[in-house]
Coordinates of C-alpha atoms and ligand atoms in Angstrom, one line a residue:
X1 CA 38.8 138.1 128.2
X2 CA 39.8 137.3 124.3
X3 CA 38.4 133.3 123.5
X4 CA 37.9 131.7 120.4
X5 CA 35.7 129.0 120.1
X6 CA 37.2 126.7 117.2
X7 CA 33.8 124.5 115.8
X8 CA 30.6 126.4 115.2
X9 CA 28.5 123.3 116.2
X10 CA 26.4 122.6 119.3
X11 CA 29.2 122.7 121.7
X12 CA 30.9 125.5 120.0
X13 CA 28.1 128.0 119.0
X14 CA 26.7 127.5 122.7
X15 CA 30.2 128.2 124.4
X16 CA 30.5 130.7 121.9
X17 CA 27.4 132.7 122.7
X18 CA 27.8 132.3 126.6
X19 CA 31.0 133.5 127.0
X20 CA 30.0 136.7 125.0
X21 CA 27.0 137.1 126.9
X22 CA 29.2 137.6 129.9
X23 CA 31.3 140.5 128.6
X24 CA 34.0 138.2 126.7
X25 CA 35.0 139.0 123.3
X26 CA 34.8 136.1 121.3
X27 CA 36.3 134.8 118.2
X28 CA 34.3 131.8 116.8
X29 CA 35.8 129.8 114.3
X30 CA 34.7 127.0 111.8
X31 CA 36.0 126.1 108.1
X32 CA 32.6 125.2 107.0
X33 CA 31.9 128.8 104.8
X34 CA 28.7 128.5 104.3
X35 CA 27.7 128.3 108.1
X36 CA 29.9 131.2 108.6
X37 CA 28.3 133.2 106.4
X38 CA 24.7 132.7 107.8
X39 CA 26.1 133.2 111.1
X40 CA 27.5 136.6 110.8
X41 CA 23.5 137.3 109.6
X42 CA 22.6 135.8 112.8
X43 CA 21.1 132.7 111.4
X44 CA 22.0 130.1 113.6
X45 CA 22.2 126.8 111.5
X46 CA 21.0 124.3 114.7
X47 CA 18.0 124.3 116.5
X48 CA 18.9 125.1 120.4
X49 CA 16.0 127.3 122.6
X50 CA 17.8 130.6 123.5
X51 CA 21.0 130.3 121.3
X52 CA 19.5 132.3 118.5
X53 CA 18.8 135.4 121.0
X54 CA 22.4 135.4 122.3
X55 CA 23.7 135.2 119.2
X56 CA 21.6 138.1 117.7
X57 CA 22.2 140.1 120.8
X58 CA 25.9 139.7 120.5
X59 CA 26.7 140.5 117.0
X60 CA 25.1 143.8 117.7
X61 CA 27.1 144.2 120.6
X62 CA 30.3 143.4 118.6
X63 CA 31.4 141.0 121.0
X64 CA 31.3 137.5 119.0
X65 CA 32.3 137.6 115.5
X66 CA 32.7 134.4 113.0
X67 CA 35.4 133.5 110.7
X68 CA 37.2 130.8 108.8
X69 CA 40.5 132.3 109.7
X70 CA 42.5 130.3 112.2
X71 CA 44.8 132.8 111.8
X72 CA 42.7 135.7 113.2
X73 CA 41.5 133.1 115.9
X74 CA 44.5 132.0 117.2
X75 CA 46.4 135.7 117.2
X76 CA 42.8 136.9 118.9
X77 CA 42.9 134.4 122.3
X78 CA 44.0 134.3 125.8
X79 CA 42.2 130.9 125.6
X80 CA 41.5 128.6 122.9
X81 CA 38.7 125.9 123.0
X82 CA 38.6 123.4 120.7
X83 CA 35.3 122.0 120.0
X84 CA 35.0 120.5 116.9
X85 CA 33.4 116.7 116.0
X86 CA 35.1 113.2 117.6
X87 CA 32.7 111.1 115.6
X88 CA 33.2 107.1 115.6
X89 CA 35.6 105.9 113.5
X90 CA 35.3 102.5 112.2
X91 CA 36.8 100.7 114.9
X92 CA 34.4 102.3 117.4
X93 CA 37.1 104.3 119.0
X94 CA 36.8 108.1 118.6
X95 CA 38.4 109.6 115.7
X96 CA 40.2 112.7 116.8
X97 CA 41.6 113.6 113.8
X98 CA 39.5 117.2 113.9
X99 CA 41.0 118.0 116.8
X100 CA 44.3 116.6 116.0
X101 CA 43.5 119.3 112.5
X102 CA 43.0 122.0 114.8
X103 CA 45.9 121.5 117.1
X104 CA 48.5 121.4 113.9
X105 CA 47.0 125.3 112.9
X106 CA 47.1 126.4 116.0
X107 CA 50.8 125.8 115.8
X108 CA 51.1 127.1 112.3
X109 CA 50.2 130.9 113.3
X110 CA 50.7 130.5 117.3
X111 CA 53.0 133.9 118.7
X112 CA 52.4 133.9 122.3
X113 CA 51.3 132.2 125.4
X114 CA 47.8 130.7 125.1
X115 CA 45.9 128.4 126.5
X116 CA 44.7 125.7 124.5
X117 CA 41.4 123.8 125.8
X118 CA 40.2 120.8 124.8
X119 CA 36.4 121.1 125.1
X120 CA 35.6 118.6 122.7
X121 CA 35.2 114.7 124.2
X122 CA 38.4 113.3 123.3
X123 CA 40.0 109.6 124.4
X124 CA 42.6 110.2 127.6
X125 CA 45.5 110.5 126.4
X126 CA 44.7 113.3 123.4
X127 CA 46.1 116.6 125.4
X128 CA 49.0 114.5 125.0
X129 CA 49.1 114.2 121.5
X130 CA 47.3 118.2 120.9
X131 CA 50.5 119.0 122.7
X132 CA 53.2 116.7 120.5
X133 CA 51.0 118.6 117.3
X134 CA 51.2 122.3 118.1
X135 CA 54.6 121.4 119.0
X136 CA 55.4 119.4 115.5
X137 CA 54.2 122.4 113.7
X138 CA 55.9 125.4 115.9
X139 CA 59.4 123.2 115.1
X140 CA 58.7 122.6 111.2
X141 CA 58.0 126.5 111.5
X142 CA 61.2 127.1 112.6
X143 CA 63.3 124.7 110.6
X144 CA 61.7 126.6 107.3
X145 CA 62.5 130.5 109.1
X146 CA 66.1 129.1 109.8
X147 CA 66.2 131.0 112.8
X148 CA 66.6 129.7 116.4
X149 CA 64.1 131.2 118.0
X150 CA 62.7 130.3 121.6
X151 CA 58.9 128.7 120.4
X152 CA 56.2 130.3 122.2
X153 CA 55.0 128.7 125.1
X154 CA 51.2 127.0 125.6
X155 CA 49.2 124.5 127.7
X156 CA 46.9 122.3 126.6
X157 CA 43.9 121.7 129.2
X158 CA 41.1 119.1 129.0
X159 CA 37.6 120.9 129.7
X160 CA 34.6 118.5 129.1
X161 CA 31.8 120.1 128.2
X162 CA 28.4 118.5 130.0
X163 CA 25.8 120.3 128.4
X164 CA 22.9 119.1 127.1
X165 CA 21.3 119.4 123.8
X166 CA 17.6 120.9 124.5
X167 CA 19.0 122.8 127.4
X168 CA 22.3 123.7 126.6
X169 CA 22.2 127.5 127.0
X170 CA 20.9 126.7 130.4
X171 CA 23.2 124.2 131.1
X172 CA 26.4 126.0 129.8
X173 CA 25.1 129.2 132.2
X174 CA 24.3 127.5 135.6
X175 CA 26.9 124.0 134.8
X176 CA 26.7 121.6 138.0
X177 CA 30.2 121.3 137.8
X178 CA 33.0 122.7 135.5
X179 CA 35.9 120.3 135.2
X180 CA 39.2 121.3 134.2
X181 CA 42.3 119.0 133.9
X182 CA 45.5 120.6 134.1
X183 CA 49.5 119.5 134.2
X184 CA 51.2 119.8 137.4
X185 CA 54.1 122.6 135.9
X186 CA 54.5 126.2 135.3
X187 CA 52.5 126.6 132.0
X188 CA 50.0 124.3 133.8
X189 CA 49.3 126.8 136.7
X190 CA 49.5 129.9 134.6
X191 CA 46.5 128.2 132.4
X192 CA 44.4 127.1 135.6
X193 CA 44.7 130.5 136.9
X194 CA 43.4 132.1 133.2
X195 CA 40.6 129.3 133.2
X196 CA 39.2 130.5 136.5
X197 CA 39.1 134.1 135.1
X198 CA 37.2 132.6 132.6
X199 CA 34.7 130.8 134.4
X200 CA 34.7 132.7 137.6
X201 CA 31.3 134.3 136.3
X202 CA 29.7 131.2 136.4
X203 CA 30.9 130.8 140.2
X204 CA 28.9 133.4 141.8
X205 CA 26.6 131.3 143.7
X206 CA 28.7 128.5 144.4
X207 CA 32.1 127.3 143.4
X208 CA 31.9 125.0 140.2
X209 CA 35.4 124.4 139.2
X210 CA 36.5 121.1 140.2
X211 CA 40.3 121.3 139.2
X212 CA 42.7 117.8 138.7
X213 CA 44.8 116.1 136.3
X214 CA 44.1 116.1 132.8
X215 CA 44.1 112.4 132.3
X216 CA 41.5 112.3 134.8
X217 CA 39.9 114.9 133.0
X218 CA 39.4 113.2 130.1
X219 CA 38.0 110.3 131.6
X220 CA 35.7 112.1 133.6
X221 CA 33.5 113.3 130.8
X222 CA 33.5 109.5 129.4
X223 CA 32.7 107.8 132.7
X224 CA 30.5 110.5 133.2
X225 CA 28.5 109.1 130.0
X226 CA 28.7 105.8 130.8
X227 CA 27.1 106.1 134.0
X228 CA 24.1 108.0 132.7
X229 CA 23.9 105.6 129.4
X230 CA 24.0 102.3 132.2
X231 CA 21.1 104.0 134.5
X232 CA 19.0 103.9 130.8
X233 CA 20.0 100.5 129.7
X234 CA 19.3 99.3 133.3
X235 CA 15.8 100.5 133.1
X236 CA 15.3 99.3 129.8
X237 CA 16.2 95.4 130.7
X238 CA 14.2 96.1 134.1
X239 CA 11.2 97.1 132.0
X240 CA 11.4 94.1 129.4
X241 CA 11.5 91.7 133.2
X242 CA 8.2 94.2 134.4
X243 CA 6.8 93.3 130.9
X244 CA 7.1 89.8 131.4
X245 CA 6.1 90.0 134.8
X246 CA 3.3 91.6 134.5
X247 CA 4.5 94.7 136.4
X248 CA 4.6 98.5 135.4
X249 CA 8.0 100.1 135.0
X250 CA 6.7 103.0 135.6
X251 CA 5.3 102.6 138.9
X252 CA 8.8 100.9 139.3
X253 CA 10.4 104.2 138.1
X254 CA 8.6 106.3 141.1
X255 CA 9.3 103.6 143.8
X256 CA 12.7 103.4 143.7
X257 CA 13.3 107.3 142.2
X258 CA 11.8 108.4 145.5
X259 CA 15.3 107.1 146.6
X260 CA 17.9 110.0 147.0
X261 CA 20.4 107.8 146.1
X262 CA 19.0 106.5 143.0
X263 CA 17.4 110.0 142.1
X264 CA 14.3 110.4 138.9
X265 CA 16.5 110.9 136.2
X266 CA 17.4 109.5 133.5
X267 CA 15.7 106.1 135.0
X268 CA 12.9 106.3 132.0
X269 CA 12.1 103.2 130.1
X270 CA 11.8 103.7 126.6
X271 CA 13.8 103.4 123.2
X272 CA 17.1 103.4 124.4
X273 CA 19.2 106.5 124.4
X274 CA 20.5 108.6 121.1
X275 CA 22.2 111.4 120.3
X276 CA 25.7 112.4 119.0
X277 CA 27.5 112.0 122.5
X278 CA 26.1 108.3 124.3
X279 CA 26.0 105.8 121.5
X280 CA 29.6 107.0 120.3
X281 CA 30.9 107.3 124.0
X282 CA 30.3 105.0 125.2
X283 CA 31.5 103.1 122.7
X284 CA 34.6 104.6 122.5
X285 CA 35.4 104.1 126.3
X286 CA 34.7 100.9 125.9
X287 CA 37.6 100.3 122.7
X288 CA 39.8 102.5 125.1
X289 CA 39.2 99.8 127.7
X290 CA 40.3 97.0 125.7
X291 CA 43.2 98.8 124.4
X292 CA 44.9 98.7 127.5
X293 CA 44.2 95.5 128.6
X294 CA 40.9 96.0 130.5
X295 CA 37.3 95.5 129.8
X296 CA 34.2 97.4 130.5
X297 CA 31.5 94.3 131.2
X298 CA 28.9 96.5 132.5
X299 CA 29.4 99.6 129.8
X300 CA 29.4 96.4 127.3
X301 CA 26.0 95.3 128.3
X302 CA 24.5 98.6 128.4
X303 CA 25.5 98.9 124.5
X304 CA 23.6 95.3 123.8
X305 CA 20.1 96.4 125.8
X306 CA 20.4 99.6 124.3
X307 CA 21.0 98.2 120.6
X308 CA 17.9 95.3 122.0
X309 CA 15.5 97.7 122.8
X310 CA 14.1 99.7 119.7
X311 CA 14.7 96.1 118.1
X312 CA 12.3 95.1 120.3
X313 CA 9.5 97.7 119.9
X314 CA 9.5 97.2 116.3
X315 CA 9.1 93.4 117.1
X316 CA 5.9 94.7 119.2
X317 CA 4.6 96.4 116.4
X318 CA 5.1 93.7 113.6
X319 CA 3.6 91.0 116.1
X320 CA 0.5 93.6 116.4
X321 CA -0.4 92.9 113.4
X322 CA 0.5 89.6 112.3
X323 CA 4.4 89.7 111.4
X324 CA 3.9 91.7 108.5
X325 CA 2.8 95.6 108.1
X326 CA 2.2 95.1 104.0
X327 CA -0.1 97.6 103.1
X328 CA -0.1 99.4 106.5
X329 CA 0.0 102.8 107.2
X330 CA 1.8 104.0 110.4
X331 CA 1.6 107.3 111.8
X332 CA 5.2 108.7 113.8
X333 CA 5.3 111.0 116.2
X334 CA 8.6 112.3 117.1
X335 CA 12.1 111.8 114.7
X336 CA 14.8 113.6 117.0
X337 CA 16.7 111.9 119.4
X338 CA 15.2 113.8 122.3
X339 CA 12.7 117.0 122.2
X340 CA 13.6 120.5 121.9
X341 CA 16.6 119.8 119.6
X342 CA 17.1 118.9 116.0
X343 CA 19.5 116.7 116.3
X344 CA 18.8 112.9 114.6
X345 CA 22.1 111.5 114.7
X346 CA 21.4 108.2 116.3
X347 CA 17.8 108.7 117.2
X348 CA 16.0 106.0 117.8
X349 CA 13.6 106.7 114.6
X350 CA 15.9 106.1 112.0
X351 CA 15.7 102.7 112.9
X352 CA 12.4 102.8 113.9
X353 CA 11.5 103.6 110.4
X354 CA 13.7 101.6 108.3
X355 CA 12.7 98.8 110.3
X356 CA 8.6 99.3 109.5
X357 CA 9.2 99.9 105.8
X358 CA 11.5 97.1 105.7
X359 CA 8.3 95.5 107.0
X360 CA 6.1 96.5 104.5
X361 CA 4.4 99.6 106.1
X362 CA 4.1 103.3 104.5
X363 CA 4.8 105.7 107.3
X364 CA 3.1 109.4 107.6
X365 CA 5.5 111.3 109.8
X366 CA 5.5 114.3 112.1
X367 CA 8.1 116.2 114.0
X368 CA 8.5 120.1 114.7
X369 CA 11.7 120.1 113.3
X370 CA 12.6 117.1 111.1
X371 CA 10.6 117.7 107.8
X372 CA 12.1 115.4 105.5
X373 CA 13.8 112.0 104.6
X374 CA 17.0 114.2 103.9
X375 CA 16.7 115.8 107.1
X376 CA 16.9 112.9 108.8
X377 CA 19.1 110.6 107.1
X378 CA 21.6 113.1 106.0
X379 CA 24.4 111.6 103.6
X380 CA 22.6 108.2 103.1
X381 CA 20.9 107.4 100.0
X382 CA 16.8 107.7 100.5
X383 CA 15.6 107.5 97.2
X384 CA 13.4 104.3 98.1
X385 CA 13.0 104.9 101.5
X386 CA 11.7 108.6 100.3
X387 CA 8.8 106.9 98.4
X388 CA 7.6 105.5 101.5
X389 CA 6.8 108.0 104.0
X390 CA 5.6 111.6 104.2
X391 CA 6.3 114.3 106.4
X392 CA 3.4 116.0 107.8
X393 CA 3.3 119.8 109.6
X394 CA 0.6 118.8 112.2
X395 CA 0.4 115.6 114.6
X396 CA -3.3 114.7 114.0
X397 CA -2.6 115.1 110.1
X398 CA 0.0 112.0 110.2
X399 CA -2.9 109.8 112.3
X400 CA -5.8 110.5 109.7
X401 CA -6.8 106.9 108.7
X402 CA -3.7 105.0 109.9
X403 CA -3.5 101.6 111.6
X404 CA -1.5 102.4 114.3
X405 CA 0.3 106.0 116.0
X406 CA 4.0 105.1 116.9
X407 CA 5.6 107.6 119.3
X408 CA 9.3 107.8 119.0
X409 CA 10.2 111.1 120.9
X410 CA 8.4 112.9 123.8
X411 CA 8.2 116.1 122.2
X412 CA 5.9 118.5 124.9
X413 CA 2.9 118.8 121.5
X414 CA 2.4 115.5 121.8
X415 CA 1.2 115.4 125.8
X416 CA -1.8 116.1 125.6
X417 CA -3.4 115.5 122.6
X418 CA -7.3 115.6 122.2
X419 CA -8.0 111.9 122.4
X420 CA -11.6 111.4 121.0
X421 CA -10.3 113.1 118.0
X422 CA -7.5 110.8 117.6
X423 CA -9.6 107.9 118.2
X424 CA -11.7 109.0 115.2
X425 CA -8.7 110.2 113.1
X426 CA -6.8 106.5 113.2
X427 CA -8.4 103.8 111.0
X428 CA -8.2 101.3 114.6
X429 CA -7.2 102.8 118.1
X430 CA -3.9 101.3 118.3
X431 CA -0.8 103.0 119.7
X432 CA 2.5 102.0 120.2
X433 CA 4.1 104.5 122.8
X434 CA 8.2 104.2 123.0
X435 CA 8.0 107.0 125.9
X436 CA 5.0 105.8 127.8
X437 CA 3.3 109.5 127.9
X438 CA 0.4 108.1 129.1
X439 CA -1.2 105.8 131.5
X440 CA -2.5 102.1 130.3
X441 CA -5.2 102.3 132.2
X442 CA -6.8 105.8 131.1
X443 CA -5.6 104.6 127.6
X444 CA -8.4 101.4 128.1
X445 CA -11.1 103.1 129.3
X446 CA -10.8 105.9 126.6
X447 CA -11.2 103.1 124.0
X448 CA -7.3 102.3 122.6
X449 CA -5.2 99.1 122.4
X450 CA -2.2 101.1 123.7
X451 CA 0.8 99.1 124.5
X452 CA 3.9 101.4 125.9
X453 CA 7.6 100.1 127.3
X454 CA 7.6 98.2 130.4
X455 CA 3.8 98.9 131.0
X456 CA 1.3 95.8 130.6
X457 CA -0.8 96.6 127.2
X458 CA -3.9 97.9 127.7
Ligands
LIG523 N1 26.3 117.9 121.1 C1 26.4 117.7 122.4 O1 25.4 117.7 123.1 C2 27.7 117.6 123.1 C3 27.7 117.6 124.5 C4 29.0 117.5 125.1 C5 30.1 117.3 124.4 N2 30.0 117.2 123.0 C6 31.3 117.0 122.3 O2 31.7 118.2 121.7 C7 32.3 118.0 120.4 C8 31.5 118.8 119.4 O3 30.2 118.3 119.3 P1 29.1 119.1 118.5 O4 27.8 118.3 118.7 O5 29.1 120.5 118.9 O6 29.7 118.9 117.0 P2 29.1 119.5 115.6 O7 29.3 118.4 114.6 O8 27.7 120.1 115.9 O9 30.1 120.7 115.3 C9 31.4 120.6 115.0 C10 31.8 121.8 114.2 O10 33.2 121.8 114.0 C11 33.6 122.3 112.7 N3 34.9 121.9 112.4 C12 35.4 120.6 112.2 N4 36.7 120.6 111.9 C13 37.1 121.9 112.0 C14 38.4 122.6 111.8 N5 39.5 122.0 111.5 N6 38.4 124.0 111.9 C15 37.2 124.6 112.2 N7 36.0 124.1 112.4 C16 36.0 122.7 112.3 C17 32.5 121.7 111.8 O11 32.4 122.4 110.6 C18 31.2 121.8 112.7 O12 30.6 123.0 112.5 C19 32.3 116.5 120.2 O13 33.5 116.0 120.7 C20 31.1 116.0 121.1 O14 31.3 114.7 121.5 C21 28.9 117.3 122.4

């Protein structure tokens, strides 16, 4: 089939590459030049394991190609997925004005029936307004030609993408589920019937296309986030009772994740989730919530633990050592939200470290793929905060003569590391775990103060 992918980004790049994989011929689209340009020499701009290969293997095969030209993408598709940013806008809704962006070119240069999809998470109710935009622009486009001409038809479908960062070539390739919202009306049907072209490929084993309204569709992907975000914050405030309690969360964890109904993941106490998607999210569903009259209480507490918790571990950390870390030197492991991407918007770290220099403390950092201040507070100003900590390319290199190790994210190098020669690398034995990698009890008897989330300090 003929897709373009509008946003080269996580989401787009990794629908992008997929759907070319599978034979598609794919048109990927993004204004930002400079990105373009790299891409078309197959240097993919974002850390995500496999993405690069497909990419590289594709170009070759002349079956993705990238391009600022919305022109060329939108004359190029059968289907059309938009998958640029929704960041927060102030009021902690989502601001759609990207896709809104999108939408208006897409009617500027649209000549025949296509599908229009919106992949990126967008607040019910946007299809809607995609729709009232390509339809603004096709009419201003007639009104200058002067001629009545019928306007070309098009749908607009909502198609949440559920990948995840770390995994997402995996994800995008064997999806649990593939939802697809589409209106109940000729141009309605004729899209459902090109989507499951589309992603009949990925139905081989098992059918994944679970087809409704769009409106539902939309708030699929949000409740969808919510739920996961509220199993994390749940933990988290079960963790901070098993810390006052004298209990161990993660004992906790196994007893009740041995429950098929409850299920192992994402029941981890730690720092509270990241990311680009939960923080905003869930956020956003909650202002959509109160905009028409309702309110979210749980989805509102899980924002208030979540926001608690890293408060918390820094508290921990300050308490350590008196209140104050002046003239400490802490070593960080881990800066991206989670392992195996590079993503840092909303990681846990950010705070993590503002919070310890604010405190007094110099920090000596490591992560495999954040390797400096700019890196991971991109757009702020980090003049000062620059002066006080130092990115290191090797974990035991950060620890040499520091007070305490902090671990932030639970990046697979940091597992097993070879503990007599940490023990001798810090200045004390002191480690402050905010993924509880390791077990209190072997921490003791191997000679550190180790103090994790939920977990009794040892
Ligand atoms: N990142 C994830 O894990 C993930 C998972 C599921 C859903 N989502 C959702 O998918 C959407 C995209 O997220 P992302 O993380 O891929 O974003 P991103 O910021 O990585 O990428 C967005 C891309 O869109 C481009 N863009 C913006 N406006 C454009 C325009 N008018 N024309 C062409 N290109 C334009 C930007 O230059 C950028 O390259 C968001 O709504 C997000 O919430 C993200």
């Amino acid at each position: 089939m003929k897709i373009t992918i509008v946003g080269a980004g996580y989401v787009g790049l990794v629908s992008a590459a997929c759907f070319a994989e599978l034979g598609n011929h794919v048109v990927c689209v993004d204004r930002d030049a400079g990105r373009v340009e790299r891409l078309r020499k197959a240097e993919v701009p974002i850390f995500e394991p496999g993405l690069g290969e497909l990419i590289t293997k594709n170009l070759a095969a002349g079956r993705i190609t990238f391009t600022t030209d919305m022109k060329a993408g939108v004359r190029h598709a059968d289907i059309l997925f938009i998958a640029v940013g929704t960041p927060p806008a102030g009021d902690s809704s989502a601001d759609i004005s990207q896709v809104l962006a999108v939408a208006g070119e897409i009617g500027e240069h649209l000549s025949r029936f296509l599908v229009i999809v919106d992949k990126s998470t967008v607040p019910v109710g946007t299809a809607d307004r995609v729709r009232e935009t390509v339809l603004n622009a096709l009419r201003q486009r007639g009104s200058k030609s002067g001629a009545a001409r019928r306007l070309p038809d098009f749908a607009v479908v909502s198609n949440p993408e559920f990948l995840k960062e770390g995994a997402a070539v995996e994800d995008f390739m064997r999806p649990d589920r593939v939802v697809i919202g589409v209106s109940d009306d000729p141009s309605g049907r004729k899209a459902e019937a090109l989507m499951r072209q589309a992603y009949a490929p990925f139905n081989r084993n098992r059918e994944r296309l679970i087809v409704m309204d769009v409106k539902s569709a939309e708030l699929t992907k949000y409740a969808a986030n919510a739920l996961l975000a509220t199993k994390i914050s749940f933990m988290n405030d079960m963790a901070n009772l098993a810390d006052a309690l004298g209990a161990d969360i993660e004992k906790v964890r196994q007893g009740i994740g041995s429950d098929r109904r409850i299920g192992y993941d994402f029941i981890y106490a730690g720092l509270g989730y990241g990311g680009s998607c939960f923080p905003k999210d869930v956020a956003a569903i909650c202002h959509t919530a109160r905009e028409s009259g309702e309110r979210l209480r749980v989805v509102e507490a899980v924002r208030s633990v979540n926001a608690s918790q890293k408060q918390r571990f820094v508290e921990r950390i300050a308490e350590h050592f008196g209140g104050s870390l002046e003239g400490r030197e802490i070593a960080l492991w881990g800066l991206t939200f989670k392992p195996a991407t590079d993503d840092v918007r909303e990681a846990p770290s950010r705070y993590i470290v503002r919070r310890l220099i604010a405190l007094g403390a110099s920090i000596r950092a490591h992560d495999p793929q954040v390797q400096s201040i700019e890196q991971l507070m991109p757009g702020e100003s980090v003049a000062r905060l620059g002066q006080r900590i130092r990115f290191v390319s090797d974990p035991m290199q950060a620890v040499r003569g520091a007070d305490a190790l902090v671990i932030a994210t639970e990046w697979k190098v940091y597992r097993s590391p070879d503990f007599a020669a940490l023990r001798k690398s810090l200045k004390k034995p002191v480690i402050f775990d905010g993924r509880n990698l390791f077990d209190p009890a072997d921490m003791k008897r191997l000679g550190f103060h180790y103090q994790g989330v939920g977990r009794r300090a040892a």
